[in-house]
């Protein structure tokens, strides 16, 4: 019997997507971003599937600790760094690299006497105004950090692109220029020693100028496009995740019948309605609009009515002979998650990250 809600993960696609990163950035080392439970695909599962990369990045210290406790030996950078001495101790104990973006962190590092215990990524804020030092603070901070005995020299340097998914937006080149100009103020031997990192997936795919010593792909490793006008498959990537369910009821409805909470969908002519066992309690987006495509028996049918916690309703006009138990695909297998994201006014990142605990995970290699 088909489980009610399950996601199939094609882990072999991960290696293909890493190869695509290498095609775009042949000279760069790869820091694979696996924060947020590997973008919803499972932190450890993804770490194991991506063994061939040069480093991992996670957002938070506890994500790095989970990887270490599972025996992952690969270099790991913690993108949010640390906010107190206790967290720094955890980074040291588990041998995690820290992103350094604030003066509080600099002061904590300066207060320590150990020698060469931690590698850091000094983050410059080139316009996103999230984490990082402003370019005019850079030289001072860099000098202070080179004096910290606890830091393993040389210091690595990074910034993050805010608009790289918009290929027309001049912001990205401005950010890259600001980063490079700022680093050009360092002594030449320091410039040579420090490794640099700029590009996320959109940077790798659309901005040659962003390719430096290290690239930091996230979403593209999962086979998903960072752009709103293309799918991962159109970029030569292979999606890892597909999301599935099954029909649990099929019935005739009459003209004038209302479907779902608040009766937002009104039947205009008699049709066949299908109920599938998946809803926002599984991570299917509550804001998917009527008309969002769903595959029933591999054929597209439109979502109708509101998405409930455990169920959705679809119009089976084109499949009047469908039966309870028939397979339903919410995304994947020819239905791009990027298309579903557009139908729900969101981005595919939120859909894959949002798949909940209740969804059974099936690894494709094990099928
Ligand atoms: C999440 C993140 C990435 C990866 O971004 P994608 O768009 O998923 O490729 C890279 N760098 C930083 C600092 C991030 O926070």
mmCIF file of C-alpha atoms and ligand atoms in Angstrom:
data_model
loop_
_atom_site.group_PDB
_atom_site.id
_atom_site.type_symbol
_atom_site.label_atom_id
_atom_site.label_comp_id
_atom_site.label_asym_id
_atom_site.label_seq_id
_atom_site.Cartn_x
_atom_site.Cartn_y
_atom_site.Cartn_z
ATOM 1 C CA UNK A 1 0.000 0.000 0.000
ATOM 2 C CA UNK A 2 1.197 3.516 -0.758
ATOM 3 C CA UNK A 3 1.891 5.487 2.456
ATOM 4 C CA UNK A 4 -0.287 8.549 3.024
ATOM 5 C CA UNK A 5 2.410 11.159 2.628
ATOM 6 C CA UNK A 6 5.978 10.390 1.690
ATOM 7 C CA UNK A 7 8.966 12.011 0.051
ATOM 8 C CA UNK A 8 11.303 10.096 -2.214
ATOM 9 C CA UNK A 9 14.915 11.282 -2.163
ATOM 10 C CA UNK A 10 17.202 10.520 -5.077
ATOM 11 C CA UNK A 11 20.524 10.807 -3.288
ATOM 12 C CA UNK A 12 22.547 9.910 -6.365
ATOM 13 C CA UNK A 13 21.331 13.169 -7.901
ATOM 14 C CA UNK A 14 23.407 15.005 -5.272
ATOM 15 C CA UNK A 15 26.670 13.822 -6.843
ATOM 16 C CA UNK A 16 25.420 14.925 -10.262
ATOM 17 C CA UNK A 17 24.611 18.378 -8.900
ATOM 18 C CA UNK A 18 28.066 18.666 -7.291
ATOM 19 C CA UNK A 19 29.507 17.925 -10.714
ATOM 20 C CA UNK A 20 27.393 20.761 -12.158
ATOM 21 C CA UNK A 21 28.892 23.109 -9.545
ATOM 22 C CA UNK A 22 32.344 21.975 -10.690
ATOM 23 C CA UNK A 23 31.373 22.643 -14.323
ATOM 24 C CA UNK A 24 30.451 26.222 -13.463
ATOM 25 C CA UNK A 25 33.290 26.842 -11.012
ATOM 26 C CA UNK A 26 36.070 24.465 -12.067
ATOM 27 C CA UNK A 27 38.778 26.126 -9.998
ATOM 28 C CA UNK A 28 36.843 26.665 -6.804
ATOM 29 C CA UNK A 29 36.627 24.591 -3.661
ATOM 30 C CA UNK A 30 33.073 23.683 -2.710
ATOM 31 C CA UNK A 31 31.525 24.494 0.658
ATOM 32 C CA UNK A 32 28.182 22.687 0.463
ATOM 33 C CA UNK A 33 25.475 24.484 2.419
ATOM 34 C CA UNK A 34 23.415 21.945 4.360
ATOM 35 C CA UNK A 35 21.752 24.181 6.978
ATOM 36 C CA UNK A 36 18.106 23.774 7.997
ATOM 37 C CA UNK A 37 18.249 19.980 8.030
ATOM 38 C CA UNK A 38 19.905 19.884 4.624
ATOM 39 C CA UNK A 39 17.189 22.146 3.164
ATOM 40 C CA UNK A 40 14.612 19.700 4.526
ATOM 41 C CA UNK A 41 16.265 16.625 3.014
ATOM 42 C CA UNK A 42 17.893 15.383 6.231
ATOM 43 C CA UNK A 43 21.168 16.778 7.602
ATOM 44 C CA UNK A 44 23.121 13.541 7.993
ATOM 45 C CA UNK A 45 21.689 11.916 4.911
ATOM 46 C CA UNK A 46 22.772 14.868 2.784
ATOM 47 C CA UNK A 47 26.178 15.107 4.459
ATOM 48 C CA UNK A 48 26.782 11.476 3.564
ATOM 49 C CA UNK A 49 25.529 11.932 0.004
ATOM 50 C CA UNK A 50 27.897 14.915 -0.464
ATOM 51 C CA UNK A 51 31.120 13.356 0.839
ATOM 52 C CA UNK A 52 33.072 14.589 -2.184
ATOM 53 C CA UNK A 53 32.891 18.289 -1.301
ATOM 54 C CA UNK A 54 35.678 20.277 0.387
ATOM 55 C CA UNK A 55 33.637 21.603 3.316
ATOM 56 C CA UNK A 56 30.138 21.926 4.688
ATOM 57 C CA UNK A 57 28.381 25.056 5.918
ATOM 58 C CA UNK A 58 25.613 25.066 8.501
ATOM 59 C CA UNK A 59 23.868 28.055 10.068
ATOM 60 C CA UNK A 60 24.168 27.171 13.739
ATOM 61 C CA UNK A 61 26.572 25.535 16.148
ATOM 62 C CA UNK A 62 24.186 22.713 17.062
ATOM 63 C CA UNK A 63 23.917 21.673 13.421
ATOM 64 C CA UNK A 64 27.702 21.356 13.268
ATOM 65 C CA UNK A 65 27.758 19.350 16.516
ATOM 66 C CA UNK A 66 25.186 16.917 15.114
ATOM 67 C CA UNK A 67 27.407 16.324 12.100
ATOM 68 C CA UNK A 68 30.493 15.727 14.255
ATOM 69 C CA UNK A 69 28.649 13.409 16.627
ATOM 70 C CA UNK A 70 27.594 11.381 13.582
ATOM 71 C CA UNK A 71 31.247 10.961 12.669
ATOM 72 C CA UNK A 72 31.490 13.493 9.827
ATOM 73 C CA UNK A 73 35.167 14.499 9.535
ATOM 74 C CA UNK A 74 34.838 17.032 6.696
ATOM 75 C CA UNK A 75 35.619 20.674 7.424
ATOM 76 C CA UNK A 76 32.484 22.515 8.651
ATOM 77 C CA UNK A 77 31.876 26.271 8.820
ATOM 78 C CA UNK A 78 29.176 27.759 11.050
ATOM 79 C CA UNK A 79 27.684 30.674 9.119
ATOM 80 C CA UNK A 80 26.232 32.509 12.126
ATOM 81 C CA UNK A 81 29.406 32.009 14.147
ATOM 82 C CA UNK A 82 29.100 32.243 17.937
ATOM 83 C CA UNK A 83 27.574 34.782 20.289
ATOM 84 C CA UNK A 84 29.197 33.875 23.617
ATOM 85 C CA UNK A 85 32.295 32.218 25.050
ATOM 86 C CA UNK A 86 30.422 28.947 25.704
ATOM 87 C CA UNK A 87 29.531 28.657 22.036
ATOM 88 C CA UNK A 88 33.128 29.368 21.081
ATOM 89 C CA UNK A 89 34.154 26.496 23.377
ATOM 90 C CA UNK A 90 31.781 24.217 21.490
ATOM 91 C CA UNK A 91 33.278 25.301 18.157
ATOM 92 C CA UNK A 92 36.745 24.500 19.481
ATOM 93 C CA UNK A 93 35.733 21.194 20.968
ATOM 94 C CA UNK A 94 34.039 19.989 17.786
ATOM 95 C CA UNK A 95 36.571 21.639 15.453
ATOM 96 C CA UNK A 96 34.127 23.832 13.587
ATOM 97 C CA UNK A 97 35.131 26.966 11.636
ATOM 98 C CA UNK A 98 33.416 30.194 12.729
ATOM 99 C CA UNK A 99 32.164 33.060 10.638
ATOM 100 C CA UNK A 100 33.222 36.255 12.411
ATOM 101 C CA UNK A 101 30.894 39.165 11.743
ATOM 102 C CA UNK A 102 30.645 41.241 14.943
ATOM 103 C CA UNK A 103 32.795 43.117 17.444
ATOM 104 C CA UNK A 104 31.427 40.985 20.273
ATOM 105 C CA UNK A 105 33.004 37.978 18.602
ATOM 106 C CA UNK A 106 36.303 39.831 18.121
ATOM 107 C CA UNK A 107 36.404 40.686 21.831
ATOM 108 C CA UNK A 108 35.731 37.089 22.852
ATOM 109 C CA UNK A 109 38.508 35.869 20.535
ATOM 110 C CA UNK A 110 40.915 38.500 21.906
ATOM 111 C CA UNK A 111 40.258 37.322 25.456
ATOM 112 C CA UNK A 112 41.588 33.821 24.767
ATOM 113 C CA UNK A 113 45.137 32.572 25.171
ATOM 114 C CA UNK A 114 45.032 29.200 23.342
ATOM 115 C CA UNK A 115 47.146 28.925 20.199
ATOM 116 C CA UNK A 116 45.906 28.311 16.671
ATOM 117 C CA UNK A 117 42.739 26.491 17.652
ATOM 118 C CA UNK A 118 40.113 27.834 15.242
ATOM 119 C CA UNK A 119 39.851 28.737 11.564
ATOM 120 C CA UNK A 120 37.656 31.739 10.852
ATOM 121 C CA UNK A 121 35.814 33.312 7.943
ATOM 122 C CA UNK A 122 35.785 37.080 8.349
ATOM 123 C CA UNK A 123 32.539 38.323 6.869
ATOM 124 C CA UNK A 124 32.210 41.635 5.074
ATOM 125 C CA UNK A 125 28.829 43.280 4.670
ATOM 126 C CA UNK A 126 28.882 44.601 1.110
ATOM 127 C CA UNK A 127 25.310 45.845 1.145
ATOM 128 C CA UNK A 128 22.953 43.155 2.362
ATOM 129 C CA UNK A 129 22.942 44.662 5.841
ATOM 130 C CA UNK A 130 22.516 41.375 7.569
ATOM 131 C CA UNK A 131 25.744 39.949 9.021
ATOM 132 C CA UNK A 132 29.231 41.338 8.559
ATOM 133 C CA UNK A 133 31.571 44.259 9.078
ATOM 134 C CA UNK A 134 31.282 47.316 6.889
ATOM 135 C CA UNK A 135 34.181 47.810 4.476
ATOM 136 C CA UNK A 136 35.361 50.859 6.459
ATOM 137 C CA UNK A 137 35.737 48.663 9.566
ATOM 138 C CA UNK A 138 37.575 45.942 7.706
ATOM 139 C CA UNK A 139 41.214 46.976 8.133
ATOM 140 C CA UNK A 140 40.882 47.558 11.848
ATOM 141 C CA UNK A 141 39.096 44.266 12.417
ATOM 142 C CA UNK A 142 41.531 42.375 10.226
ATOM 143 C CA UNK A 143 44.493 43.779 12.182
ATOM 144 C CA UNK A 144 42.916 42.836 15.505
ATOM 145 C CA UNK A 145 42.163 39.313 14.317
ATOM 146 C CA UNK A 146 45.699 38.741 13.045
ATOM 147 C CA UNK A 147 46.869 39.446 16.632
ATOM 148 C CA UNK A 148 44.548 36.810 18.164
ATOM 149 C CA UNK A 149 46.583 33.766 19.127
ATOM 150 C CA UNK A 150 43.562 31.465 19.144
ATOM 151 C CA UNK A 151 42.949 32.015 15.428
ATOM 152 C CA UNK A 152 44.605 29.772 12.895
ATOM 153 C CA UNK A 153 46.098 32.155 10.318
ATOM 154 C CA UNK A 154 45.552 33.125 7.583
ATOM 155 C CA UNK A 155 42.037 34.445 7.957
ATOM 156 C CA UNK A 156 39.530 33.496 5.268
ATOM 157 C CA UNK A 157 37.343 36.238 3.814
ATOM 158 C CA UNK A 158 33.722 36.126 2.694
ATOM 159 C CA UNK A 159 30.660 38.134 1.775
ATOM 160 C CA UNK A 160 27.110 37.229 0.793
ATOM 161 C CA UNK A 161 25.152 38.365 -2.268
ATOM 162 C CA UNK A 162 21.697 39.855 -1.721
ATOM 163 C CA UNK A 163 20.304 39.996 -5.282
ATOM 164 C CA UNK A 164 22.225 37.398 -7.270
ATOM 165 C CA UNK A 165 18.996 35.659 -8.343
ATOM 166 C CA UNK A 166 18.160 38.718 -10.474
ATOM 167 C CA UNK A 167 20.498 38.558 -13.478
ATOM 168 C CA UNK A 168 19.681 42.169 -14.471
ATOM 169 C CA UNK A 169 20.333 43.726 -11.075
ATOM 170 C CA UNK A 170 23.498 45.841 -10.880
ATOM 171 C CA UNK A 171 23.683 45.345 -7.106
ATOM 172 C CA UNK A 172 25.629 42.087 -7.461
ATOM 173 C CA UNK A 173 28.524 43.602 -9.401
ATOM 174 C CA UNK A 174 28.620 46.483 -6.933
ATOM 175 C CA UNK A 175 28.851 44.039 -4.038
ATOM 176 C CA UNK A 176 31.629 42.055 -5.722
ATOM 177 C CA UNK A 177 33.559 45.230 -6.556
ATOM 178 C CA UNK A 178 33.205 46.531 -3.016
ATOM 179 C CA UNK A 179 34.483 43.226 -1.634
ATOM 180 C CA UNK A 180 37.473 43.128 -3.985
ATOM 181 C CA UNK A 181 38.317 46.811 -3.505
ATOM 182 C CA UNK A 182 38.239 46.408 0.250
ATOM 183 C CA UNK A 183 40.504 43.365 0.190
ATOM 184 C CA UNK A 184 42.875 45.185 -2.164
ATOM 185 C CA UNK A 185 43.741 47.478 0.733
ATOM 186 C CA UNK A 186 45.540 44.584 2.465
ATOM 187 C CA UNK A 187 49.284 44.085 2.119
ATOM 188 C CA UNK A 188 49.977 41.962 -1.012
ATOM 189 C CA UNK A 189 51.270 38.945 0.941
ATOM 190 C CA UNK A 190 48.072 38.894 3.039
ATOM 191 C CA UNK A 191 45.955 39.152 -0.104
ATOM 192 C CA UNK A 192 47.657 36.070 -1.448
ATOM 193 C CA UNK A 193 47.342 34.091 1.753
ATOM 194 C CA UNK A 194 43.661 34.651 2.461
ATOM 195 C CA UNK A 195 41.063 32.491 0.719
ATOM 196 C CA UNK A 196 37.894 34.203 -0.432
ATOM 197 C CA UNK A 197 34.279 33.199 -0.850
ATOM 198 C CA UNK A 198 31.389 35.109 -2.442
ATOM 199 C CA UNK A 199 29.024 32.968 -4.490
ATOM 200 C CA UNK A 200 25.849 31.188 -3.407
ATOM 201 C CA UNK A 201 23.998 29.101 -6.036
ATOM 202 C CA UNK A 202 22.755 32.116 -7.997
ATOM 203 C CA UNK A 203 26.252 33.601 -7.915
ATOM 204 C CA UNK A 204 27.724 30.360 -9.268
ATOM 205 C CA UNK A 205 25.153 30.078 -12.054
ATOM 206 C CA UNK A 206 24.890 33.698 -13.170
ATOM 207 C CA UNK A 207 27.903 35.727 -12.033
ATOM 208 C CA UNK A 208 31.350 34.622 -13.224
ATOM 209 C CA UNK A 209 32.802 37.573 -11.308
ATOM 210 C CA UNK A 210 31.643 35.958 -8.053
ATOM 211 C CA UNK A 211 33.744 32.825 -8.551
ATOM 212 C CA UNK A 212 36.706 32.893 -6.176
ATOM 213 C CA UNK A 213 38.632 30.357 -4.095
ATOM 214 C CA UNK A 214 35.474 28.914 -2.509
ATOM 215 C CA UNK A 215 31.876 28.721 -3.685
ATOM 216 C CA UNK A 216 28.950 28.107 -1.323
ATOM 217 C CA UNK A 217 26.185 26.316 -3.204
ATOM 218 C CA UNK A 218 23.000 25.470 -1.356
ATOM 219 C CA UNK A 219 19.786 25.142 -3.314
ATOM 220 C CA UNK A 220 21.388 23.956 -6.549
ATOM 221 C CA UNK A 221 22.829 20.898 -4.778
ATOM 222 C CA UNK A 222 19.258 19.817 -4.145
ATOM 223 C CA UNK A 223 18.529 20.175 -7.872
ATOM 224 C CA UNK A 224 16.510 23.359 -7.505
ATOM 225 C CA UNK A 225 16.929 26.643 -9.379
ATOM 226 C CA UNK A 226 17.563 29.840 -7.405
ATOM 227 C CA UNK A 227 15.893 31.835 -10.209
ATOM 228 C CA UNK A 228 12.172 32.471 -10.578
ATOM 229 C CA UNK A 229 12.271 32.044 -14.361
ATOM 230 C CA UNK A 230 13.815 28.581 -14.595
ATOM 231 C CA UNK A 231 13.680 25.140 -13.035
ATOM 232 C CA UNK A 232 16.600 23.102 -11.794
ATOM 233 C CA UNK A 233 16.122 20.666 -14.643
ATOM 234 C CA UNK A 234 16.413 23.504 -17.176
ATOM 235 C CA UNK A 235 19.787 24.318 -15.594
ATOM 236 C CA UNK A 236 20.952 20.709 -15.946
ATOM 237 C CA UNK A 237 20.391 19.885 -12.291
ATOM 238 C CA UNK A 238 18.592 16.813 -10.957
ATOM 239 C CA UNK A 239 16.016 17.360 -8.206
ATOM 240 C CA UNK A 240 16.549 15.188 -5.134
ATOM 241 C CA UNK A 241 13.069 15.364 -3.656
ATOM 242 C CA UNK A 242 9.663 14.348 -4.887
ATOM 243 C CA UNK A 243 6.582 14.518 -2.629
ATOM 244 C CA UNK A 244 3.760 12.017 -2.869
ATOM 245 C CA UNK A 245 0.451 10.916 -1.457
ATOM 246 C CA UNK A 246 -2.611 8.994 -2.598
ATOM 247 C CA UNK A 247 -6.291 9.598 -3.152
ATOM 248 C CA UNK A 248 -8.435 8.641 -0.172
ATOM 249 C CA UNK A 249 -11.859 9.609 -1.571
ATOM 250 C CA UNK A 250 -13.425 10.207 -4.994
ATOM 251 C CA UNK A 251 -16.956 11.608 -5.359
ATOM 252 C CA UNK A 252 -19.320 13.452 -7.681
ATOM 253 C CA UNK A 253 -20.157 17.049 -6.860
ATOM 254 C CA UNK A 254 -22.961 19.173 -8.315
ATOM 255 C CA UNK A 255 -23.105 22.693 -9.713
ATOM 256 C CA UNK A 256 -23.172 25.160 -6.815
ATOM 257 C CA UNK A 257 -21.426 22.837 -4.313
ATOM 258 C CA UNK A 258 -18.744 24.542 -2.264
ATOM 259 C CA UNK A 259 -15.470 22.788 -1.510
ATOM 260 C CA UNK A 260 -13.295 23.096 1.581
ATOM 261 C CA UNK A 261 -12.944 25.601 4.422
ATOM 262 C CA UNK A 262 -14.814 28.863 3.870
ATOM 263 C CA UNK A 263 -16.275 27.432 0.659
ATOM 264 C CA UNK A 264 -13.859 29.440 -1.436
ATOM 265 C CA UNK A 265 -14.232 27.164 -4.460
ATOM 266 C CA UNK A 266 -17.699 26.870 -5.970
ATOM 267 C CA UNK A 267 -18.452 24.104 -8.456
ATOM 268 C CA UNK A 268 -19.613 25.576 -11.775
ATOM 269 C CA UNK A 269 -20.599 22.321 -13.464
ATOM 270 C CA UNK A 270 -20.945 18.763 -12.193
ATOM 271 C CA UNK A 271 -17.553 17.120 -11.830
ATOM 272 C CA UNK A 272 -15.598 14.446 -9.971
ATOM 273 C CA UNK A 273 -13.710 15.537 -6.891
ATOM 274 C CA UNK A 274 -10.703 13.757 -5.425
ATOM 275 C CA UNK A 275 -9.384 14.063 -1.886
ATOM 276 C CA UNK A 276 -5.668 13.378 -1.361
ATOM 277 C CA UNK A 277 -4.056 12.685 2.010
ATOM 278 C CA UNK A 278 -1.610 15.558 2.228
ATOM 279 C CA UNK A 279 -1.910 19.083 3.601
ATOM 280 C CA UNK A 280 -0.059 21.903 5.284
ATOM 281 C CA UNK A 281 0.571 19.570 8.240
ATOM 282 C CA UNK A 282 2.926 17.773 5.872
ATOM 283 C CA UNK A 283 4.436 20.937 4.431
ATOM 284 C CA UNK A 284 2.263 21.320 1.351
ATOM 285 C CA UNK A 285 1.819 25.111 1.093
ATOM 286 C CA UNK A 286 -1.407 26.451 2.629
ATOM 287 C CA UNK A 287 -1.351 29.326 0.109
ATOM 288 C CA UNK A 288 -1.288 27.162 -3.020
ATOM 289 C CA UNK A 289 -3.963 28.741 -5.189
ATOM 290 C CA UNK A 290 -6.871 26.987 -6.881
ATOM 291 C CA UNK A 291 -5.469 25.684 -10.152
ATOM 292 C CA UNK A 292 -2.093 24.650 -8.735
ATOM 293 C CA UNK A 293 -1.151 21.475 -10.642
ATOM 294 C CA UNK A 294 -1.185 18.122 -8.881
ATOM 295 C CA UNK A 295 -0.346 14.805 -10.572
ATOM 296 C CA UNK A 296 -2.968 12.073 -10.176
ATOM 297 C CA UNK A 297 -1.918 8.849 -11.870
ATOM 298 C CA UNK A 298 0.826 10.905 -13.477
ATOM 299 C CA UNK A 299 -1.626 13.367 -15.100
ATOM 300 C CA UNK A 300 -2.019 17.016 -14.189
ATOM 301 C CA UNK A 301 -5.225 18.020 -12.418
ATOM 302 C CA UNK A 302 -5.964 21.335 -10.682
ATOM 303 C CA UNK A 303 -6.072 21.889 -6.927
ATOM 304 C CA UNK A 304 -9.438 23.288 -5.853
ATOM 305 C CA UNK A 305 -10.527 24.782 -2.521
ATOM 306 C CA UNK A 306 -8.316 25.565 0.429
ATOM 307 C CA UNK A 307 -5.457 23.349 1.500
ATOM 308 C CA UNK A 308 -6.365 21.761 4.861
ATOM 309 C CA UNK A 309 -3.981 20.399 7.481
ATOM 310 C CA UNK A 310 -4.211 16.790 6.317
ATOM 311 C CA UNK A 311 -5.942 16.901 2.940
ATOM 312 C CA UNK A 312 -6.268 18.669 -0.350
ATOM 313 C CA UNK A 313 -9.027 18.501 -2.933
ATOM 314 C CA UNK A 314 -8.537 18.259 -6.701
ATOM 315 C CA UNK A 315 -10.858 18.441 -9.710
ATOM 316 C CA UNK A 316 -10.876 15.013 -11.413
ATOM 317 C CA UNK A 317 -12.947 16.126 -14.408
ATOM 318 C CA UNK A 318 -10.287 14.630 -16.720
ATOM 319 C CA UNK A 319 -10.030 11.432 -14.608
ATOM 320 C CA UNK A 320 -13.556 10.377 -13.661
ATOM 321 C CA UNK A 321 -12.419 6.779 -13.208
ATOM 322 C CA UNK A 322 -9.732 7.550 -10.627
ATOM 323 C CA UNK A 323 -10.022 5.563 -7.405
ATOM 324 C CA UNK A 324 -9.065 5.884 -3.754
ATOM 325 C CA UNK A 325 -5.537 4.546 -3.454
ATOM 326 C CA UNK A 326 -4.379 6.035 -6.745
ATOM 327 C CA UNK A 327 -0.983 7.750 -6.618
ATOM 328 C CA UNK A 328 -0.706 11.516 -6.219
ATOM 329 C CA UNK A 329 2.456 13.595 -6.724
ATOM 330 C CA UNK A 330 2.678 17.074 -5.268
ATOM 331 C CA UNK A 331 6.074 17.900 -6.746
ATOM 332 C CA UNK A 332 8.895 16.090 -8.502
ATOM 333 C CA UNK A 333 8.631 13.486 -11.282
ATOM 334 C CA UNK A 334 7.826 16.010 -13.999
ATOM 335 C CA UNK A 335 6.152 18.573 -11.763
ATOM 336 C CA UNK A 336 8.803 21.107 -10.804
ATOM 337 C CA UNK A 337 8.795 22.270 -7.199
ATOM 338 C CA UNK A 338 9.638 25.717 -8.606
ATOM 339 C CA UNK A 339 6.261 25.750 -10.403
ATOM 340 C CA UNK A 340 4.413 24.857 -7.200
ATOM 341 C CA UNK A 341 6.302 27.623 -5.389
ATOM 342 C CA UNK A 342 5.114 30.201 -7.933
ATOM 343 C CA UNK A 343 1.519 28.968 -7.489
ATOM 344 C CA UNK A 344 1.859 29.549 -3.738
ATOM 345 C CA UNK A 345 3.616 32.952 -3.990
ATOM 346 C CA UNK A 346 6.755 31.592 -2.395
ATOM 347 C CA UNK A 347 10.146 30.118 -3.334
ATOM 348 C CA UNK A 348 11.043 26.451 -3.657
ATOM 349 C CA UNK A 349 13.466 26.821 -0.725
ATOM 350 C CA UNK A 350 10.523 27.164 1.683
ATOM 351 C CA UNK A 351 8.724 24.143 0.240
ATOM 352 C CA UNK A 352 11.571 21.662 0.650
ATOM 353 C CA UNK A 353 12.603 23.123 4.035
ATOM 354 C CA UNK A 354 9.014 22.907 5.206
ATOM 355 C CA UNK A 355 8.386 19.179 4.730
ATOM 356 C CA UNK A 356 7.377 18.030 8.214
ATOM 357 C CA UNK A 357 8.276 15.113 10.472
ATOM 358 C CA UNK A 358 5.079 13.288 9.568
ATOM 359 C CA UNK A 359 6.207 12.736 5.992
ATOM 360 C CA UNK A 360 7.834 9.350 5.560
ATOM 361 C CA UNK A 361 11.214 9.586 3.817
ATOM 362 C CA UNK A 362 12.059 6.923 1.258
ATOM 363 C CA UNK A 363 15.564 6.844 -0.229
ATOM 364 C CA UNK A 364 15.350 6.070 -3.917
ATOM 365 C CA UNK A 365 18.423 3.852 -3.916
ATOM 366 C CA UNK A 366 16.548 1.652 -1.426
ATOM 367 C CA UNK A 367 13.438 1.253 -3.612
HETATM 368 C C1 LIG B 1 22.198 29.840 2.691
HETATM 369 C C2 LIG B 1 23.488 30.453 2.314
HETATM 370 C C3 LIG B 1 24.151 30.065 1.134
HETATM 371 C C4 LIG B 1 23.532 29.143 0.104
HETATM 372 O O1 LIG B 1 22.541 29.842 -0.620
HETATM 373 P P1 LIG B 1 21.768 29.161 -1.863
HETATM 374 O O2 LIG B 1 20.958 30.265 -2.416
HETATM 375 O O3 LIG B 1 20.908 28.093 -1.255
HETATM 376 O O4 LIG B 1 22.789 28.630 -2.768
HETATM 377 C C5 LIG B 1 25.424 30.573 0.913
HETATM 378 N N1 LIG B 1 25.996 31.438 1.777
HETATM 379 C C6 LIG B 1 25.377 31.854 2.901
HETATM 380 C C7 LIG B 1 26.062 32.828 3.808
HETATM 381 C C8 LIG B 1 24.099 31.403 3.198
HETATM 382 O O5 LIG B 1 23.477 31.840 4.294
#
